[in-house]
Every structure is written in structure tokens, then in C-alpha cells.
Short mmCIF file of C-alpha atoms in Angstrom, two decimals:
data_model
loop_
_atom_site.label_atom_id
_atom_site.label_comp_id
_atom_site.label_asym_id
_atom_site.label_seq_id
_atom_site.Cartn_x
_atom_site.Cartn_y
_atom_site.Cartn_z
CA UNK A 121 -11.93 -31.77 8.03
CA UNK A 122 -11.30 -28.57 6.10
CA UNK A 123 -7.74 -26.68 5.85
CA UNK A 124 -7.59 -23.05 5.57
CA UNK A 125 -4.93 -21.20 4.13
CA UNK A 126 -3.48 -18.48 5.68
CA UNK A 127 -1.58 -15.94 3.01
CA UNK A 128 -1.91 -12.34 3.08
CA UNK A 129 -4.55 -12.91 5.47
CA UNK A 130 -3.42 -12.81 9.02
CA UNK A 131 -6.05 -12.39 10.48
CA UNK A 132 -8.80 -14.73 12.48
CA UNK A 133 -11.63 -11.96 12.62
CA UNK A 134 -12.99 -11.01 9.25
CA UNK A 135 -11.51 -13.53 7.44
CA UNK A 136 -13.82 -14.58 4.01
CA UNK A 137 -12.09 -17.69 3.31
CA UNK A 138 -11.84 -18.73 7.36
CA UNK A 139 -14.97 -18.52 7.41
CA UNK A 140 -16.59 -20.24 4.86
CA UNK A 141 -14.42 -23.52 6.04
CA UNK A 142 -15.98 -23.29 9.25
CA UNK A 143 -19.63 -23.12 8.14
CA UNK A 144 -20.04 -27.00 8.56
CA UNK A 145 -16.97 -28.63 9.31
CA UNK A 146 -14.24 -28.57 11.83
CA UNK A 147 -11.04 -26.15 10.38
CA UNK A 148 -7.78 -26.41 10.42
CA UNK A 149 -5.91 -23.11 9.71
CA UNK A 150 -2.08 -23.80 7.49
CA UNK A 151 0.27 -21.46 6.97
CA UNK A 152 2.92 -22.05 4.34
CA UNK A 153 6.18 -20.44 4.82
CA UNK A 154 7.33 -20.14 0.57
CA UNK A 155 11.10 -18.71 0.68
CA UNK A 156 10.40 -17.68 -2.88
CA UNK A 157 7.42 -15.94 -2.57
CA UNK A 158 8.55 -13.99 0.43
CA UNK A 159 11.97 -13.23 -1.10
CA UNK A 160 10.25 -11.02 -3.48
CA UNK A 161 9.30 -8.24 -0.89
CA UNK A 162 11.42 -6.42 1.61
CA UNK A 163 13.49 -7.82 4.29
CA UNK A 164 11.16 -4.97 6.45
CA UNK A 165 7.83 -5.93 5.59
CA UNK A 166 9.12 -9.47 5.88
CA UNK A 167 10.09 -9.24 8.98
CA UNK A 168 6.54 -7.10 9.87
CA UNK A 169 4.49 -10.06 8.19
CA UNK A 170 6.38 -12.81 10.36
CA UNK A 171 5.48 -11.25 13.56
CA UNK A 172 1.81 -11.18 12.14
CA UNK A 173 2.06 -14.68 11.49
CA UNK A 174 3.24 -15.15 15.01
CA UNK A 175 0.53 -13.41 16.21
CA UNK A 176 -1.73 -15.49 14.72
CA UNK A 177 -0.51 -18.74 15.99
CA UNK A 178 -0.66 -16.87 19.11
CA UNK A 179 -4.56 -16.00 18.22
CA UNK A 180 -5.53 -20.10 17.51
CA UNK A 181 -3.75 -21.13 20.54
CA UNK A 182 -5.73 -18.95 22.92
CA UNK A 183 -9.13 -20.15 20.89
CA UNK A 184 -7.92 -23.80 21.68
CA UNK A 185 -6.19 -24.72 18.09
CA UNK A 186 -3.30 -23.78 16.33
CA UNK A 187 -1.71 -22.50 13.28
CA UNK A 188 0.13 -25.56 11.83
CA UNK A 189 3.07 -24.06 10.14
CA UNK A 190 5.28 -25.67 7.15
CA UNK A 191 7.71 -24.62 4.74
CA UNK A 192 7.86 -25.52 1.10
CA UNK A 193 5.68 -24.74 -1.68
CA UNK A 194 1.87 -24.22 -1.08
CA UNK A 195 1.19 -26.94 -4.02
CA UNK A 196 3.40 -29.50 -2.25
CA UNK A 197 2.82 -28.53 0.90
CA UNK A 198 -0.99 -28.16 1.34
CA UNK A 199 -1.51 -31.45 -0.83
CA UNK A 200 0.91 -33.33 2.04
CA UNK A 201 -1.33 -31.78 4.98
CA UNK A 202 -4.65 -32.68 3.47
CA UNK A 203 -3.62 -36.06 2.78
CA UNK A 204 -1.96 -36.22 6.80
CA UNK A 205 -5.30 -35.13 8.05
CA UNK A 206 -7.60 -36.81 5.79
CA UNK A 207 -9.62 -33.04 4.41
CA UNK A 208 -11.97 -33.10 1.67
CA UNK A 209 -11.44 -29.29 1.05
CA UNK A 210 -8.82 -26.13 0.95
CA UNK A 211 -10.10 -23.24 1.42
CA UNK A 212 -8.36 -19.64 0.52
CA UNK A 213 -8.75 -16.23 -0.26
CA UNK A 214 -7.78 -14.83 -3.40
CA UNK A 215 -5.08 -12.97 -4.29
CA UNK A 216 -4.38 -10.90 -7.20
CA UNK A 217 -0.49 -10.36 -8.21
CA UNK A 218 0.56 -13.04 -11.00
CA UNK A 219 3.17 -14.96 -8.59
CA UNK A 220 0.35 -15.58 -6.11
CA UNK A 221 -2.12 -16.47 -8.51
CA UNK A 222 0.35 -18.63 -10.17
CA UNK A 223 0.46 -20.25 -6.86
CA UNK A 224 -3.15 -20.79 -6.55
CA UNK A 225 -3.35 -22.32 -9.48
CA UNK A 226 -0.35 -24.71 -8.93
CA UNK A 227 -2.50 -25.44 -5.95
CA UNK A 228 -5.56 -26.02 -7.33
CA UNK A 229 -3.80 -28.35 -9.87
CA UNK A 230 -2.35 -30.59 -7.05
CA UNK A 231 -5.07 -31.08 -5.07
CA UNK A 232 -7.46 -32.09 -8.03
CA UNK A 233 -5.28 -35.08 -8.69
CA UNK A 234 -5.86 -36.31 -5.21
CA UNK A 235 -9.76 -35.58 -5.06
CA UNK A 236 -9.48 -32.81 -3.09
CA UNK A 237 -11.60 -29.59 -3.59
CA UNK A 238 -10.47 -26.11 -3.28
CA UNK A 239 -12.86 -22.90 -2.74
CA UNK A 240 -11.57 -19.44 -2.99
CA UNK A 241 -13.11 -16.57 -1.70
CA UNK A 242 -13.41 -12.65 -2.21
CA UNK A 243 -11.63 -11.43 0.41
CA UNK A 244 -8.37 -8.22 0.03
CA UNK A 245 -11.38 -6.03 -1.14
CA UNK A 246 -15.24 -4.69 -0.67
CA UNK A 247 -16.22 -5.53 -4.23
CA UNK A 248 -15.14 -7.89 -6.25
CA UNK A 249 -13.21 -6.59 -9.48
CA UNK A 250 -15.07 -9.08 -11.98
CA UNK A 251 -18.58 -7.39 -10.88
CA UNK A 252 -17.39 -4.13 -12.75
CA UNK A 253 -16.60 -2.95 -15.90
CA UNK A 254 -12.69 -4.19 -17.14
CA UNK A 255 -11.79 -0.81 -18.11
CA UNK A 256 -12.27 3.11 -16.31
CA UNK A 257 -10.57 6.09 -17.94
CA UNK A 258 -10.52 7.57 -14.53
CA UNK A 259 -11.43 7.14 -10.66
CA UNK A 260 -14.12 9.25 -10.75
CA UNK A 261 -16.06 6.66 -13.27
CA UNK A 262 -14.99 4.08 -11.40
CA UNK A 263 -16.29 4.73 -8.35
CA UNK A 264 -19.77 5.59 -9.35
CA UNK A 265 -19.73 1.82 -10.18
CA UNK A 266 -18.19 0.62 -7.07
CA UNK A 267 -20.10 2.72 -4.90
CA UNK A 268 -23.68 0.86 -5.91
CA UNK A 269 -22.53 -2.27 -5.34
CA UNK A 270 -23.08 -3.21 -1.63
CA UNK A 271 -20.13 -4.14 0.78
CA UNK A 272 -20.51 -7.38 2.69
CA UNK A 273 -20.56 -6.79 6.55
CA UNK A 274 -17.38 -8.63 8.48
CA UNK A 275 -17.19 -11.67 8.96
CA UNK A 276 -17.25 -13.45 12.39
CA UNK A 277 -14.37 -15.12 14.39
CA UNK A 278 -14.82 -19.11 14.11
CA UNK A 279 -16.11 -20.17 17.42
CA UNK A 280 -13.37 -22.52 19.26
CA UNK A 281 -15.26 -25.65 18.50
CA UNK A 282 -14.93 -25.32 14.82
CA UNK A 283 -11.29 -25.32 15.14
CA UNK A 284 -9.09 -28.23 14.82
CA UNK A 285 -7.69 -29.85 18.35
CA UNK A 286 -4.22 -29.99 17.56
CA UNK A 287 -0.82 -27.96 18.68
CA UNK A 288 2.38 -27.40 16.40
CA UNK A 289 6.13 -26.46 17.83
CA UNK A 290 6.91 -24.90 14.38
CA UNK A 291 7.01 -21.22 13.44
CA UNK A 292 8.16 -18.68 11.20
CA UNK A 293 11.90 -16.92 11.38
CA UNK A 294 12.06 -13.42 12.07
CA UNK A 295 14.79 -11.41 9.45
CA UNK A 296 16.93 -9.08 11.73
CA UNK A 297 15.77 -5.39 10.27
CA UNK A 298 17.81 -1.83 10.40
CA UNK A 299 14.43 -0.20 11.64
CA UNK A 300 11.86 -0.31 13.99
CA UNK A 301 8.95 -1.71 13.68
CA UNK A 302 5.23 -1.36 14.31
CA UNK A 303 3.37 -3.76 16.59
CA UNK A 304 2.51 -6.87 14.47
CA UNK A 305 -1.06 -8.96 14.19
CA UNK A 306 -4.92 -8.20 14.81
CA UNK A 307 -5.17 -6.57 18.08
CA UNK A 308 -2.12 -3.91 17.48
CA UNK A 309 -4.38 -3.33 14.02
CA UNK A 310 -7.46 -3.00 16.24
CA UNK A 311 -6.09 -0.73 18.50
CA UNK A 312 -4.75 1.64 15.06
CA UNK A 313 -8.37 1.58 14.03
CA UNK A 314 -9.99 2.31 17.32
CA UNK A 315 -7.56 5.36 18.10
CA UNK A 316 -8.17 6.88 14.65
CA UNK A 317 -12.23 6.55 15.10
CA UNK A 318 -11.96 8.23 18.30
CA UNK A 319 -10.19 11.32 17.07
CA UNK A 320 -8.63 11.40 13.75
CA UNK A 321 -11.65 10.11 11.04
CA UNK A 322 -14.13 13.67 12.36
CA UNK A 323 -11.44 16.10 10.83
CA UNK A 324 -9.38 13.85 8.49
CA UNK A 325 -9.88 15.82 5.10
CA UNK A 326 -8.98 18.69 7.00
CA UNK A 327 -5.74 17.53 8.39
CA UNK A 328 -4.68 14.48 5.82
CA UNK A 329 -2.87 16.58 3.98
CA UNK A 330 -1.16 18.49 6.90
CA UNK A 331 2.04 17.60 7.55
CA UNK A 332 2.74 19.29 11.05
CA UNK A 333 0.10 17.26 11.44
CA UNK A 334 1.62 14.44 10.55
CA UNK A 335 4.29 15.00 12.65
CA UNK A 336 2.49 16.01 15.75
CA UNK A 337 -0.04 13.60 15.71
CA UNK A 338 1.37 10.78 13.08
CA UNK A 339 -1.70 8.48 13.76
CA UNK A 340 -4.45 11.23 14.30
CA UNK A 341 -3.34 13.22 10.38
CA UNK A 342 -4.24 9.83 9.37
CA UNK A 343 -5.29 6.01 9.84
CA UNK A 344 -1.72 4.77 9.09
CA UNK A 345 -3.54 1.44 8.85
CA UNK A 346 -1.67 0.71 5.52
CA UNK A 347 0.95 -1.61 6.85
CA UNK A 348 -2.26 -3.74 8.73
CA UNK A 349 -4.20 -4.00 5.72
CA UNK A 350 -1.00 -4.86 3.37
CA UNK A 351 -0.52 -6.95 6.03
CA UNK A 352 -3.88 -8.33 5.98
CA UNK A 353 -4.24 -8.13 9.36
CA UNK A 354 -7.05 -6.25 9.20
CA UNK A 355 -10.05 -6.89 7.03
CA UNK A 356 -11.65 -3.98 4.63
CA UNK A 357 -15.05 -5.30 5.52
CA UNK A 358 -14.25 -4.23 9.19
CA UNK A 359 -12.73 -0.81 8.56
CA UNK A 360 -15.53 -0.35 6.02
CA UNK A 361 -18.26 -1.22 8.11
CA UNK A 362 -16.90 1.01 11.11
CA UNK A 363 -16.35 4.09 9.13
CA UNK A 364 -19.70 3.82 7.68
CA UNK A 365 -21.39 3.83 11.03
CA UNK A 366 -19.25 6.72 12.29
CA UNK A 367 -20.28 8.57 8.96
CA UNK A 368 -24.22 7.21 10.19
CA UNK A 369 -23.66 9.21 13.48
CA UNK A 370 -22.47 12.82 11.88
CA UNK A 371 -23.70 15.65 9.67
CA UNK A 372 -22.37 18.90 8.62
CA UNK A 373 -18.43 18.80 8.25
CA UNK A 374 -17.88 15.85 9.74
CA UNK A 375 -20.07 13.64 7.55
CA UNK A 376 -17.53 15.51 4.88
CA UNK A 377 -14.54 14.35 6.80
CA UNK A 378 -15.51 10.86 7.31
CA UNK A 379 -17.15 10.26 3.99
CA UNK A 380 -13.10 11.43 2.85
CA UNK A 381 -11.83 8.47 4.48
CA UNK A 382 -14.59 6.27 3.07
CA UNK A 383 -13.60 7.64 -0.66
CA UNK A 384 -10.00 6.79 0.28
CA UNK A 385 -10.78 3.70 0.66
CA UNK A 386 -12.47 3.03 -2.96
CA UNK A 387 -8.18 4.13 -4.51
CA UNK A 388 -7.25 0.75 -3.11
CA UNK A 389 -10.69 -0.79 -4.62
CA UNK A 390 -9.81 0.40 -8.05
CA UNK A 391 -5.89 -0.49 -8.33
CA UNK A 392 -7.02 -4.05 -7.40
CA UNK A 393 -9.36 -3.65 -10.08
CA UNK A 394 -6.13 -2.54 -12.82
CA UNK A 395 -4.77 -5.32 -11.21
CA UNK A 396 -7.50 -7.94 -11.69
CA UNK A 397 -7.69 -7.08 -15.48
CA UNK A 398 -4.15 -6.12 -16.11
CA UNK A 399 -1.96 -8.33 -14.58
CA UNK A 400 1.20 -7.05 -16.45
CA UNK A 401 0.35 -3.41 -14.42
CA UNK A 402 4.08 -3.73 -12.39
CA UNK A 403 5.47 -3.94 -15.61
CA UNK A 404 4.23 -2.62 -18.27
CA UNK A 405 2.00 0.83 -18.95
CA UNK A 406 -1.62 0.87 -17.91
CA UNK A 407 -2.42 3.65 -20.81
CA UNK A 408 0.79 3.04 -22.87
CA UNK A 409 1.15 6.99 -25.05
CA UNK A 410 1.44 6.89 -29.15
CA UNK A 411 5.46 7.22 -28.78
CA UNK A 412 7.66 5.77 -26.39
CA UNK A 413 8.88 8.23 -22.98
CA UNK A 414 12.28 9.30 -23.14
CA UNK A 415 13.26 8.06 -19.94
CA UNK A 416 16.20 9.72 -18.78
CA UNK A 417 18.83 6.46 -17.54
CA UNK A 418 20.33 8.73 -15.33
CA UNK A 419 21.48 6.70 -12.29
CA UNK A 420 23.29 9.38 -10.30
CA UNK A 421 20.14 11.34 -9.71
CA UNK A 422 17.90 8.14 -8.65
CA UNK A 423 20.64 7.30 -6.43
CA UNK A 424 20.59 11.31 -5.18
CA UNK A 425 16.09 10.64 -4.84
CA UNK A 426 16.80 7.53 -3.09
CA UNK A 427 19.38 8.89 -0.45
CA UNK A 428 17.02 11.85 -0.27
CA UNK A 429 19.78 14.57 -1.20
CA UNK A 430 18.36 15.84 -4.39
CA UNK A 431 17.97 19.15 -2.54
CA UNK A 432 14.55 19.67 -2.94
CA UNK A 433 13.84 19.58 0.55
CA UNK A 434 10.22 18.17 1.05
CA UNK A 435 11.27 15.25 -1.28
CA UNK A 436 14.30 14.91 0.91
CA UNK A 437 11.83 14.51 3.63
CA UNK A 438 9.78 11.96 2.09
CA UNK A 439 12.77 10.05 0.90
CA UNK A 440 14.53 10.01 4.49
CA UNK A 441 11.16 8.83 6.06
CA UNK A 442 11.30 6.19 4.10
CA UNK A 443 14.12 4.89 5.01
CA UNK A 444 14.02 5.75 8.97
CA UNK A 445 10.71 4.49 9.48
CA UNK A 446 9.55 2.36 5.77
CA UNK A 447 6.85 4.59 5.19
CA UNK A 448 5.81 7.88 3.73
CA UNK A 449 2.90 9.89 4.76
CA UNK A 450 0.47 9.96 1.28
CA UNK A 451 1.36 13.97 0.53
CA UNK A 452 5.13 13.80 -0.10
CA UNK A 453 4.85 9.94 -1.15
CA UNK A 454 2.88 11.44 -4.11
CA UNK A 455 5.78 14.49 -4.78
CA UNK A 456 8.73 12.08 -4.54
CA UNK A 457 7.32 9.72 -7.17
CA UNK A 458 6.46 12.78 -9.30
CA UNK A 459 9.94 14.48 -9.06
CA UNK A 460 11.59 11.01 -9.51
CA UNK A 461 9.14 10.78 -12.69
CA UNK A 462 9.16 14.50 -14.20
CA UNK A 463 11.81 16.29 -12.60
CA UNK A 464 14.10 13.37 -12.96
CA UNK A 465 12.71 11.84 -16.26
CA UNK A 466 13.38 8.08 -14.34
CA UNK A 467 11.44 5.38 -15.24
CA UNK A 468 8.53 4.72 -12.49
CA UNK A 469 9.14 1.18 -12.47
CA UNK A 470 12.75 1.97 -10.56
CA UNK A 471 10.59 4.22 -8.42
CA UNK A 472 7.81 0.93 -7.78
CA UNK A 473 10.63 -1.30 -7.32
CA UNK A 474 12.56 0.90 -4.35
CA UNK A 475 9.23 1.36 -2.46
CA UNK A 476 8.59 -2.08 -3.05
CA UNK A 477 12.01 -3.22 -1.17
CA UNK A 478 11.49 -0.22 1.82
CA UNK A 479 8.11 -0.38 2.27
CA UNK A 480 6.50 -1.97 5.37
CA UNK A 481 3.15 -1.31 3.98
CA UNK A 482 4.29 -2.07 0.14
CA UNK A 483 0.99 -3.69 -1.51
CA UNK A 484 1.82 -5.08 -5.24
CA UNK A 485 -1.55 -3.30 -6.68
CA UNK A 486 -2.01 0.05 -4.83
CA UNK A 487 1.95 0.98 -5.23
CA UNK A 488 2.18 0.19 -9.06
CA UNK A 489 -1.10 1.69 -9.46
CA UNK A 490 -0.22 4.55 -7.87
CA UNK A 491 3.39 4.99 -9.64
CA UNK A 492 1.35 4.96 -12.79
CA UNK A 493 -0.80 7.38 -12.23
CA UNK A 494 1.68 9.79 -10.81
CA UNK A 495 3.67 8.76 -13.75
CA UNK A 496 0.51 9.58 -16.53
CA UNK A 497 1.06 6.42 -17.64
CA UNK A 498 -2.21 5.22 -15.06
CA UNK A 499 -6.05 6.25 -15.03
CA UNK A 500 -6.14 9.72 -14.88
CA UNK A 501 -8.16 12.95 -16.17
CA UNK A 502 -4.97 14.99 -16.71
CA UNK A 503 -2.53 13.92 -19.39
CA UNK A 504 0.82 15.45 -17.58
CA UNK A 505 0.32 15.61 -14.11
CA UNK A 506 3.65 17.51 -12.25
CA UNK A 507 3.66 18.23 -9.00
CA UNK A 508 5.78 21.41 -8.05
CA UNK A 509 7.91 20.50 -4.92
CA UNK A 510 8.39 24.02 -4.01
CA UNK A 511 4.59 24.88 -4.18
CA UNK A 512 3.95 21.63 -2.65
CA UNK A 513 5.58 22.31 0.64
CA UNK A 514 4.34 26.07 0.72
CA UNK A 515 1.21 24.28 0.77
CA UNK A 516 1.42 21.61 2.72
CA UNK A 517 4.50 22.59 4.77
CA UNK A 518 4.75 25.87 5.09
CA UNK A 519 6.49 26.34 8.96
CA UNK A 520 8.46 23.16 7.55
CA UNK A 521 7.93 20.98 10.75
CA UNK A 522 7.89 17.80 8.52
CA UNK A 523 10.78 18.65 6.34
CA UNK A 524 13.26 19.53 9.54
CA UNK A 525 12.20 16.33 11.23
CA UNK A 526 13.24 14.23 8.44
CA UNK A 527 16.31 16.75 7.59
CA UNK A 528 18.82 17.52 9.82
CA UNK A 529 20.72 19.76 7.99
CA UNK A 530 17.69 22.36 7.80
CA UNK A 531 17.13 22.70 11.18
CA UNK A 532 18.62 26.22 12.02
CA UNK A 533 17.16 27.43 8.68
CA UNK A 534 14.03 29.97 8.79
CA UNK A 535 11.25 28.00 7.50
CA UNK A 536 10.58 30.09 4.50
CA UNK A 537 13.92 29.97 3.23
CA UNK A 538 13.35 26.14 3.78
CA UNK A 539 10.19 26.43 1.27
CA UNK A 540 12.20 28.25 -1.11
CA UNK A 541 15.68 26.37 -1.38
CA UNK A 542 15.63 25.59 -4.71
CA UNK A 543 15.13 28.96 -6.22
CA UNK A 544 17.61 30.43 -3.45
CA UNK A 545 20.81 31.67 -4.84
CA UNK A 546 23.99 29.12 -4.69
CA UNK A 547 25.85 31.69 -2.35
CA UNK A 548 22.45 32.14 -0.29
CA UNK A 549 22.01 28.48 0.59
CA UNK A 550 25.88 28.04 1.32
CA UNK A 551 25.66 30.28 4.07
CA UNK A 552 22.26 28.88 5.07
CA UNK A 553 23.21 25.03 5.10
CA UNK A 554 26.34 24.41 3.87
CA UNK A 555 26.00 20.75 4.90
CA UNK A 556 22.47 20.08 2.87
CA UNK A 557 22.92 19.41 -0.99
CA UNK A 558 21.95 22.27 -3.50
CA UNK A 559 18.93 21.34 -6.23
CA UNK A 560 20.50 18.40 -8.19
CA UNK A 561 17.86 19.69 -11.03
CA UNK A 562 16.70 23.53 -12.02
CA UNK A 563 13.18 23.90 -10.76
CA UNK A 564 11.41 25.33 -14.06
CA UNK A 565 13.85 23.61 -16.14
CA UNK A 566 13.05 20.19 -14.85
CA UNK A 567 9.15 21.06 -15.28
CA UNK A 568 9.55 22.42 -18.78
CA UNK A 569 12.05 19.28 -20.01
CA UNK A 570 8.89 16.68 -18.59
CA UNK A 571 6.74 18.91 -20.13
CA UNK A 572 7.82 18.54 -23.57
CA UNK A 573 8.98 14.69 -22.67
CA UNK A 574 5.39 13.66 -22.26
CA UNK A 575 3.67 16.03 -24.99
CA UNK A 576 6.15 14.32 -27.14
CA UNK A 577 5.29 10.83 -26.34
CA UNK A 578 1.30 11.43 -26.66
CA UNK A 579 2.01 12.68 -29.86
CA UNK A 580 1.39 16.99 -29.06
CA UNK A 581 4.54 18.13 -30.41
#
């Protein structure tokens, strides 16, 4: 007998660690429901990852098993259920924030005192980070490492006879939420996946970016698989592999639309890899500058980016689809973090933190990864990135469908107006809105101020 351990992997289908167990012995899938551990994210994604789990019990059950489910600490815990059942080996996939590798270990620890083995696999990602290099100045050098190494094709469902006989009454609680949420587990992943390979992947770097888009066609702009593969409820091997053989079947533009998603892809590869080597990247700078940032501790203008009434209107937007739905599409989720950043002058770990507690796709190494490079504290080729909200939405928004879906108060405005609020006179936007906030922060002045911040702290002035 051999235990699997279900964590972020919630998932029966492409499962690394799931299936190694089942090469040779019969499997018996655990998971462990750790109060602490699950206290550290958001009550939303929580709640999204305790319907996956219930999925998945639902999952075993129709392939004659089921998902035995105890609370506790994994160490405790998984040392109790291998003694109960008499298994010679846990299996798991690895994980790579320090609580959860702290966990493994504490794991590892327990079972070796009772003679029990334990075999981790290589599973949240396509390559594993300790093939490459330990340090990249940027994602462009990266990649051409990652892309030579080659991806692993999915892995198979166990057949039914290599799962354990057994049934369990116990499941997981499910935290009341102030949102709705997506449809939780494999199949509802599936279904994302197949839906965006029928339309959205053939134009997707034409239309990522494009927040009407967005709007119109929320799941067409883009994969919005995020939450799945947080979730791991979806493996990368799968997504991967599909991709790839839509990019097989095209040429001309839509090889360069698909191939876009593909590259996508390889951002998550790399923050695991900051991750991997820098486990200290939620708290401390990747590329730390000469002199320290003068962070501004200014908490009425967080609280003004968090309510999303800083009145910049497409970080309004961003912020307010946050908190309706607990996500952001990738274009504004990159401008609110840099306004919060420059504009603002507030530390990006507030920034991290806030997604981290909203988020229903929050993932521990993509979201600090990205926060640092937004912040130019990450791996980047620039050495002050700003994004200009103003230009930003011209760009991105211009007929400001996104921003008047997300803000009320804009609705009756003409869209151009919309795009330029912030460098609208006071009495001008009074009589255009009076309800919607005026810029908490002077456009060019808030550029110019991060400007000179960050040329400070790498030593240029």
C-alpha cells in the first residue's frame, strides 16, 4: 500500500506524484485539512480550493475509491494513516513556498522514524528549477534555458484497480464568501481549457491585452485558467502539451498567437524558479538597489488603491474587479501594482499581501514575483519601470468599456473624457462625475517623485 498526498494538487489526471504511487502498488489518495496552512490565504480562494477538494473526493468515488480526508498536521497526520493502513511509502509533489516546504520536511522527518519512505515528485511546473542556472538578470535569458529543456507529456489517470477499496464520510468545510465563485475541480478546469482552444488561443496576442475584450468575451481575451492552475486543478503538463499541438496545427499569425500563450506560460516557469532559489522572495528584494527605497508609509492612499477611488480610473477598474469578482485581468493587474508602487511610493509587499488575501487565483511565487518586477526590485531589463495610467487606458481602453463596467460613477461620461480624468480640470470633472473621486496624486508629479525615488536608491543621483 502506498498513500498519496493530495496538496495543491487537486487533481486525479496529470498528477506526477499520483502517479508514480500507482506504478506498482495499490494507492490510497489523503488529503490533510492543516487550519494553519490554509489560514494563510484568503477566505475566497479557500473557499474555491475546498470545493476542489470536494470535487476530488467526488472524482475517487466514481473511479471506485475515495479521498480519505483528515485534519491535523500533515507530519502527524500522514504518519497515523500509514501506520492504520500498513504503507511502506508517501508519495507527494513538491511544493515551493517555505511554509509548505517546511511541511514536507516535518513530514519526511516523521515518517523516517517509523520506516516509512517518502518520494516527491516534480510536479507545479514543466521544468524543474534545479535543472537551470540559480540566477537570470532577466526573462529573456531565462527562457532560452527553459525552452531547451523538454516538457514531460501528462500524466495518465490511475486506472480504478490501482486505487484503494475503501469509502470515508469525512470532508472539508466550505468558508461562507462575499463573492461568487467559479466552478471548482478538474472537469470545470477542462471545460476553461477546451473553450479557450476552440476560440480564444488563434488570436490571443491580439486580443490579451484588449480590454473590451475582456469584457465582452472574459474567457475568449484570455485562458482565465489562473485560479485552476493555482488551484492545481489542472496540470501544466496538460495545458502545455495541448497548446503545443494547437501551435503544431497553425502557421502564419496564428502560430504567433498561440506560440504567445506558450511564452506566457514560461512567466510562471521562471517565478517558481526565484522562488526555488530565493525562498525569502515574499519578503525581501530579489535585486535589493545600493540605497534603501523611500517608501512612502502613506496609509490613506493604499487604503484610497485598495477601495479603488484613487481617481485614476483604469486603476479604479482593476481595483473594483478585484474585489467583485477576486481577480484582475493581467493589463490593469500590472498598472495597479505600478501606481500603488510609483505613483504611490507604497511598499509592494502591502500590494503582494492584499492580492494575496482577494485573490482566488493568488499563487505565492507568480504574485511576489510579479510585484517585484513591477516594483524594479525583480528580474528586469529596465531599471524604473512606470506605467502611465492615463496612456495605459488610451491604449488599452480607449472607448472605456472595462473601466465603466467596473465604475459606476463613469458611466454617463464620454469615453475620452474617461481616458483623460486625471489631467481634466477640478471644475471639469465636477460637472462630469461629481460622485467619482478626483486624482488622489498629480499625474506627472507622481511619475517625476518615483523617478527620482528609485534613481536615488540605485545610486544615479
Amino acid at each position: 500500500m502506498r498513500l498519496h498526498w493530495h496538496q495543491r494538487d487537486l487533481r486525479t489526471r496529470d498528477n506526477a506524484g499520483l502517479a508514480a504511487a500507482a506504478q506498482s502498488e495499490t494507492v490510497l489518495p489523503v488529503y490533510v485539512y492543516d487550519s494553519e496552512a490554509l489560514g494563510t490565504i484568503g477566505k475566497r480562494q479557500r473557499a474555491f480550493l475546498m470545493r476542489g477538494v470536494r470535487a476530488l473526493k467526488t472524482r475517487y468515488r466514481e473511479l471506485g475509491s475515495d479521498l480519505l480526508v483528515r485534519s491535523g498536521t500533515p507530519d502527524e497526520v500522514l504518519a497515523a494513516v500509514a501506520a492504520e493502513f500498513d504503507a511502506d511509502t508517501v508519495h507527494y509533489n513538491e511544493h515551493y513556498r517555505p511554509a509548505r516546504r517546511t511541511r514536507q520536511r516535518a513530514v519526511e522527518r516523521a515518517l523516517s522514524g517509523t520506516g516509512v519512505d517518502t518520494d516527491s515528485r516534480t510536479d507545479l511546473v514543466l521544468v524543474d528549477p534545479g535543472r537551470l542556472d540559480e540566477r537570470y538578470p532577466t526573462h529573456g535569458r531565462f527562457y532560452n534555458d527553459w525552452e531547451r529543456v523538454p516538457k514531460s507529456r501528462p500524466f495518465d489517470e490511475p486506472s480504478d484497480d490501482r486505487l484503494a477499496d475503501v469509502t470515508d464520510g469525512t470532508t472539508v468545510p466550505l468558508p461562507d464568501v462575499d463573492i461568487d465563485l467559479p466552478k471548482a475541480g478538474y472537469t470545470a478546469a477542462r471545460d476553461r481549457l477546451d473553450d479557450f482552444l476552440d476560440a480564444g488561443i488563434y488570436d490571443y496576442n491580439d486580443t490579451r491585452d484588449d480590454l473590451a475584450r475582456a469584457v465582452e468575451a472574459p474567457t475568449q481575451a484570455v485562458s482565465r485558467l489562473s485560479p485552476y492552475l493555482a488551484g492545481g486543478m489542472i496540470g501544466v503538463r496538460e495545458v502545455w502539451e495541448d497548446a503545443s499541438a494547437v501551435y503544431d496545427a497553425v502557421t502564419g499569425g496564428e502560430a504567433r498567437n498561440v506560440d504567445k500563450y506558450r511564452y506566457e506560460l514560461s512567466w510562471r516557469e521562471h517565478n517558481y524558479h526565484l522562488l526555488y532559489h530565493n525562498p525569502d522572495l515574499g519578503e525581501s528584494n530579489y535585486d535589493d538597489p545600493p540605497n534603501d527605497i523611500e517608501w512612502s508609509g502613506d496609509d490613506d492612499a493604499f487604503e484610497a488603491w485598495v477601495a479603488g477611488e484613487t481617481g485614476y480610473p483604469l486603476v479604479d477598474a482593476g481595483m473594483r474587479q478585484l474585489d467583485r469578482e477576486g481577480y484582475i485581468h493581467n493589463r490593469p493587474r500590472q498598472v495597479v501594482a505600478s501606481f500603488l508602487t510609483k505613483h504611490l511610493l507604497v511598499d509592494w509587499r502591502r500590494g503582494a499581501r492584499h492580492f494575496q488575501r482577494q485573490l482566488i487565483d493568488h499563487d505565492y511565487a507568480p504574485n511576489n514575483g510579479n510585484w517585484q518586477w513591477i516594483a524594479s526590485t525583480g528580474t528586469d531589463s529596465v531599471d524604473v519601470r512606470i506605467f502611465d495610467p492615463v496612456s495605459q487606458m488610451a491604449k488599452y481602453d480607449d472607448g472605456a468599456a472595462y473601466v465603466t463596467e467596473y465604475v459606476p460613477e463613469l458611466r454617463d461620461v464620454p469615453a475620452n473624457k474617461i481616458v483623460d480624468w486625471p489631467t481634466l480640470s477640478r471644475g471639469e470633472r465636477e460637472s462630469l462625475a461629481p460622485n467619482y473621486p478626483h486624482p488622489i496624486v498629480d499625474r506627472n508629479d507622481g511619475y517625476e517623485r518615483a523617478q527620482r525615488t528609485f534613481e536615488r536608491a540605485l545610486g544615479k543621483r
